[in-house]
mmCIF file with all atom_site columns, C-alpha atoms in Angstrom:
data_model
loop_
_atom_site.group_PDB
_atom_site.id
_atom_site.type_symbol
_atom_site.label_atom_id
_atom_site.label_alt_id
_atom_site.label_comp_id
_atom_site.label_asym_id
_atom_site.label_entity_id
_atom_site.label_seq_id
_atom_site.pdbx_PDB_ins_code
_atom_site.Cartn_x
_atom_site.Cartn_y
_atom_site.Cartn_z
_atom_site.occupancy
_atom_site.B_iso_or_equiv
_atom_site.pdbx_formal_charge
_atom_site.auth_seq_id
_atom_site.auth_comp_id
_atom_site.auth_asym_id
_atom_site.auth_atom_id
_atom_site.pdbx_PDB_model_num
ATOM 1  C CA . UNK A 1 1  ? 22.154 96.524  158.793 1.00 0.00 ? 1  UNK A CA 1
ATOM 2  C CA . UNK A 1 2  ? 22.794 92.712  159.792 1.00 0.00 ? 2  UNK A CA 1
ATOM 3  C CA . UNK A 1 3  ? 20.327 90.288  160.939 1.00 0.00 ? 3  UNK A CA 1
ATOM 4  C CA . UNK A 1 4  ? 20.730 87.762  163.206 1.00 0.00 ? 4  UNK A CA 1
ATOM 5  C CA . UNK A 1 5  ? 23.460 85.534  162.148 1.00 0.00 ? 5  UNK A CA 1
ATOM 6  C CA . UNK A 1 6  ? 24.907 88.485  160.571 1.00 0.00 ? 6  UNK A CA 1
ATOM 7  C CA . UNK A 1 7  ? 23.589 88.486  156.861 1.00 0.00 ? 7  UNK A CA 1
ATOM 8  C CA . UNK A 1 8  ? 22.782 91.886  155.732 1.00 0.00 ? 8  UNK A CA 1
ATOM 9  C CA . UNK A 1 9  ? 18.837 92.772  155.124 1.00 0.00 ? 9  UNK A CA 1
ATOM 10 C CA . UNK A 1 10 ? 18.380 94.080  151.366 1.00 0.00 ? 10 UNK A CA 1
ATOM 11 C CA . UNK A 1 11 ? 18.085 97.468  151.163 1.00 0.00 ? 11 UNK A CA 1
ATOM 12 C CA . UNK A 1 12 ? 14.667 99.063  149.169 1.00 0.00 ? 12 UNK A CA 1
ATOM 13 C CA . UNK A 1 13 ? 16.058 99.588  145.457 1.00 0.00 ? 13 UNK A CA 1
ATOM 14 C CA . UNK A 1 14 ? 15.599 103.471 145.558 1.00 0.00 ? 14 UNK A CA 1
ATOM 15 C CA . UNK A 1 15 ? 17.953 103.636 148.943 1.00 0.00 ? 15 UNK A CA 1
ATOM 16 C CA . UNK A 1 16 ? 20.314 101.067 147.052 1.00 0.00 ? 16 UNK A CA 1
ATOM 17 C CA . UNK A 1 17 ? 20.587 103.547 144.199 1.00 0.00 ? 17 UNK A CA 1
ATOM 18 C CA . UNK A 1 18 ? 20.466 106.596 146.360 1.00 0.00 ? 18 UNK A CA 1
ATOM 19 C CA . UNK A 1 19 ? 23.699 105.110 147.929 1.00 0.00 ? 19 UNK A CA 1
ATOM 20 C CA . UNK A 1 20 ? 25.742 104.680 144.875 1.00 0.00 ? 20 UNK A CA 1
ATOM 21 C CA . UNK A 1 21 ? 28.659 107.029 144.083 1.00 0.00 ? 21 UNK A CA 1
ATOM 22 C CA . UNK A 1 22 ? 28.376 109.595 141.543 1.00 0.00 ? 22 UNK A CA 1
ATOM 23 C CA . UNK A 1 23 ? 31.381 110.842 139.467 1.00 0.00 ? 23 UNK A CA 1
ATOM 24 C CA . UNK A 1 24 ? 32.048 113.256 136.608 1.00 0.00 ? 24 UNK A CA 1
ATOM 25 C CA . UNK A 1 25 ? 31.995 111.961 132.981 1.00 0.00 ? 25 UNK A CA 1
ATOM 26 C CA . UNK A 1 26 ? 35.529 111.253 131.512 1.00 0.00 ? 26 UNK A CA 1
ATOM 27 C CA . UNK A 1 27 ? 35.180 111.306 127.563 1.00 0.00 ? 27 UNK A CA 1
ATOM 28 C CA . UNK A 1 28 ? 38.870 111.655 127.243 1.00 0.00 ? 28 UNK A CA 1
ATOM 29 C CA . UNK A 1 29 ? 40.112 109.175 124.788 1.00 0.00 ? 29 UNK A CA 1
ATOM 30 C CA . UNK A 1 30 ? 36.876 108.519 123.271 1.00 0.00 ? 30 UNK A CA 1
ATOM 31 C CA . UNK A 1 31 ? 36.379 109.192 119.218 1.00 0.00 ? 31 UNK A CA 1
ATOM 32 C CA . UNK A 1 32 ? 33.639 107.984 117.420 1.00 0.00 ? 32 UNK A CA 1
ATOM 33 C CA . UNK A 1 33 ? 35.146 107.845 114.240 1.00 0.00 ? 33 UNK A CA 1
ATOM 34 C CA . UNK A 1 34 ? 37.454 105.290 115.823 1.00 0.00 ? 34 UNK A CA 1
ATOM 35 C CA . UNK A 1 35 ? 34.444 102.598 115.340 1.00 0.00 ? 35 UNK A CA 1
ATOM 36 C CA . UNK A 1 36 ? 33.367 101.826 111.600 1.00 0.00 ? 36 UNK A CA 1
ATOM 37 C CA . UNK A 1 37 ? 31.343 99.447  112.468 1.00 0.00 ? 37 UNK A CA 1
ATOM 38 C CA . UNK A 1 38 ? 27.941 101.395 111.416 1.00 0.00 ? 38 UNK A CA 1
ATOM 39 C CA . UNK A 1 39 ? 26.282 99.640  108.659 1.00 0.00 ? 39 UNK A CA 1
ATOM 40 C CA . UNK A 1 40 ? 24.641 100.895 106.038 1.00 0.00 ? 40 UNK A CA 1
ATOM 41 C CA . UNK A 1 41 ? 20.870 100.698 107.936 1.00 0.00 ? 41 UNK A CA 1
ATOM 42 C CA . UNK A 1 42 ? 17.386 99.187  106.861 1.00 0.00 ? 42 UNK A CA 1
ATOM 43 C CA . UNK A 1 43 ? 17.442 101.372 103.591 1.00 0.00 ? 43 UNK A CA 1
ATOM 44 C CA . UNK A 1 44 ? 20.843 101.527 102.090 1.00 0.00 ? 44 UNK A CA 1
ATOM 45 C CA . UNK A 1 45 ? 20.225 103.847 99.520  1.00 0.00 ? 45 UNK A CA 1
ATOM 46 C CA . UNK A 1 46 ? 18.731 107.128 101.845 1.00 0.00 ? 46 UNK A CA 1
ATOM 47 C CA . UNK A 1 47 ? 22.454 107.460 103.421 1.00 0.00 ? 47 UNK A CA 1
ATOM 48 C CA . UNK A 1 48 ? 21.281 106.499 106.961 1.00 0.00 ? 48 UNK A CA 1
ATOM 49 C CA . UNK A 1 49 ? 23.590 104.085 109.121 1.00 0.00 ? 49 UNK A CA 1
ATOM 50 C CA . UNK A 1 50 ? 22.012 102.382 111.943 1.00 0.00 ? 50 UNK A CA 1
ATOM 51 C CA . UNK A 1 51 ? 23.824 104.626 114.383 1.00 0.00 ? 51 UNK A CA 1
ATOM 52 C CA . UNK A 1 52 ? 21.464 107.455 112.808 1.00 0.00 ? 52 UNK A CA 1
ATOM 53 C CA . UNK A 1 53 ? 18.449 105.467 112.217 1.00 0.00 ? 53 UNK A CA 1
ATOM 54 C CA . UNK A 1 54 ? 18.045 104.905 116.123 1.00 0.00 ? 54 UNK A CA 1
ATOM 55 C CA . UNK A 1 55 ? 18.919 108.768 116.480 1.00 0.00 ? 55 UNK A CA 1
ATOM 56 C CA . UNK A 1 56 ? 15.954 109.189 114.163 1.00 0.00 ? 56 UNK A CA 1
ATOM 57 C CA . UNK A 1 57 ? 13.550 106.466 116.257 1.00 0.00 ? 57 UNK A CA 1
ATOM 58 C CA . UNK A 1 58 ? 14.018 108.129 119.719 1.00 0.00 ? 58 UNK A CA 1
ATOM 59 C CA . UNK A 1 59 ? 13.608 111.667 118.749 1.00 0.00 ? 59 UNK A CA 1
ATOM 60 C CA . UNK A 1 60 ? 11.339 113.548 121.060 1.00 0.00 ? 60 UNK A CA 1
ATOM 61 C CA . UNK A 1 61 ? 11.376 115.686 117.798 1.00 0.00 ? 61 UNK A CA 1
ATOM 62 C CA . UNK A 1 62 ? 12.156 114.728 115.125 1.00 0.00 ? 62 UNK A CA 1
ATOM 63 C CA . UNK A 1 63 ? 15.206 116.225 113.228 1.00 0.00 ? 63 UNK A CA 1
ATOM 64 C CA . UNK A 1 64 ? 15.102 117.084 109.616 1.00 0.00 ? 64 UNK A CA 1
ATOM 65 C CA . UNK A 1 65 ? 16.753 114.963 107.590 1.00 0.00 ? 65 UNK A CA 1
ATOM 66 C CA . UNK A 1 66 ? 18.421 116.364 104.045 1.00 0.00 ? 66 UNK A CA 1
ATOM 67 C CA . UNK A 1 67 ? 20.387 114.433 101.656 1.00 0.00 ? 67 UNK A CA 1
ATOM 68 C CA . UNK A 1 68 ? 22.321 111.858 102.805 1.00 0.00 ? 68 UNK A CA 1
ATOM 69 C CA . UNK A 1 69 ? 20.888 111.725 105.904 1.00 0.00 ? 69 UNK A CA 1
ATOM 70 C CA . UNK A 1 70 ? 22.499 114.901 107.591 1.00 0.00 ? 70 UNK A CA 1
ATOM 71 C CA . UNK A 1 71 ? 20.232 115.673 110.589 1.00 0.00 ? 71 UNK A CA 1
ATOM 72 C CA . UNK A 1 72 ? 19.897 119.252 111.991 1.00 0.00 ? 72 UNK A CA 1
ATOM 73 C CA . UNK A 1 73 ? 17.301 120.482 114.593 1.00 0.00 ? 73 UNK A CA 1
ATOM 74 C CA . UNK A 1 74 ? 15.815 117.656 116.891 1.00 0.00 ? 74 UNK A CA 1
ATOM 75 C CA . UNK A 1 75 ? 15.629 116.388 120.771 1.00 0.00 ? 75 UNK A CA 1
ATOM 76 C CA . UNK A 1 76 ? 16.189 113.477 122.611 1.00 0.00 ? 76 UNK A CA 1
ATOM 77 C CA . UNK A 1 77 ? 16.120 112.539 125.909 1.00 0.00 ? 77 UNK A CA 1
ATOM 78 C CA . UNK A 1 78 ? 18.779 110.724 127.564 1.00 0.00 ? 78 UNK A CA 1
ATOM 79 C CA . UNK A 1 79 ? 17.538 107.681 129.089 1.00 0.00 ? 79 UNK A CA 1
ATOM 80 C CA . UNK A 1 80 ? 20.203 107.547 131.852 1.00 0.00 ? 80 UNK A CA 1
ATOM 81 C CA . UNK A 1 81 ? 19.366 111.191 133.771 1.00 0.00 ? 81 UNK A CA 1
ATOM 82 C CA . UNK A 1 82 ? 16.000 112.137 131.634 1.00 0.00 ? 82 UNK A CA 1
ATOM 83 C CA . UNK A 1 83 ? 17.765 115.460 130.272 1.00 0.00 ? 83 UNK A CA 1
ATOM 84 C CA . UNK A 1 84 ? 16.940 117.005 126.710 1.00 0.00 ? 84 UNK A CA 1
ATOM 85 C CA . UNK A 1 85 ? 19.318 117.475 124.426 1.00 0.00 ? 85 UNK A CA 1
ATOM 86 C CA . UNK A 1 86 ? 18.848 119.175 121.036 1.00 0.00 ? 86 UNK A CA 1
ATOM 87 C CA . UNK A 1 87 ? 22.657 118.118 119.428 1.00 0.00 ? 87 UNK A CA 1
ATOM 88 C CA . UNK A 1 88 ? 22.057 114.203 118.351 1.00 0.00 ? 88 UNK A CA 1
ATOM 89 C CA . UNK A 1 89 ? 25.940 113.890 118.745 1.00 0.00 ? 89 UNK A CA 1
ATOM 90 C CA . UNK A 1 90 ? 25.669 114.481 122.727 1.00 0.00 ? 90 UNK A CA 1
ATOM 91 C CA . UNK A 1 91 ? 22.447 112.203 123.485 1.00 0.00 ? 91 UNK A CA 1
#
């Protein structure tokens, strides 16, 4: 909508949003184990890497954790569409 000398009133930031395209996810080409970057975490001798170690801090509930830090069981809830997912690898 343009005002008078033609500059375009803001739209409210839920219309904004409402207004932006949505497209499927594309994970083609993606790997994790292509990034080694992980390091070895706040406590290097329990086997978790900081990747896991935020898994573990935004649990909804919490996974078990057995030795070296292999996690089964557990949600979390994506931040970007609110969904809950129990398999840590697709939060």
């Amino acid at each position: 909508m343009a005002g008078p000398s033609g500059v375009r009133a803001p739209l409210p930031l839920f219309e904004a949003i409402d207004r932006l395209p949505v497209a499927v996810e594309h994970r083609e080409g993606y790997k994790r184990d292509l990034y080694k970057h992980w390091n070895r975490g706040l406590n290097s001798g329990d086997g978790c890497d900081t990747r896991k170690e935020v898994i573990l801090a935004e649990a909804v509930e919490g996974p078990a954790v057995a030795a070296g830090c292999k996690l089964t069981g557990g949600s979390w809830r994506r931040a970007y569409d609110d969904v809950v997912v129990t398999d840590a690898a697709r939060g």
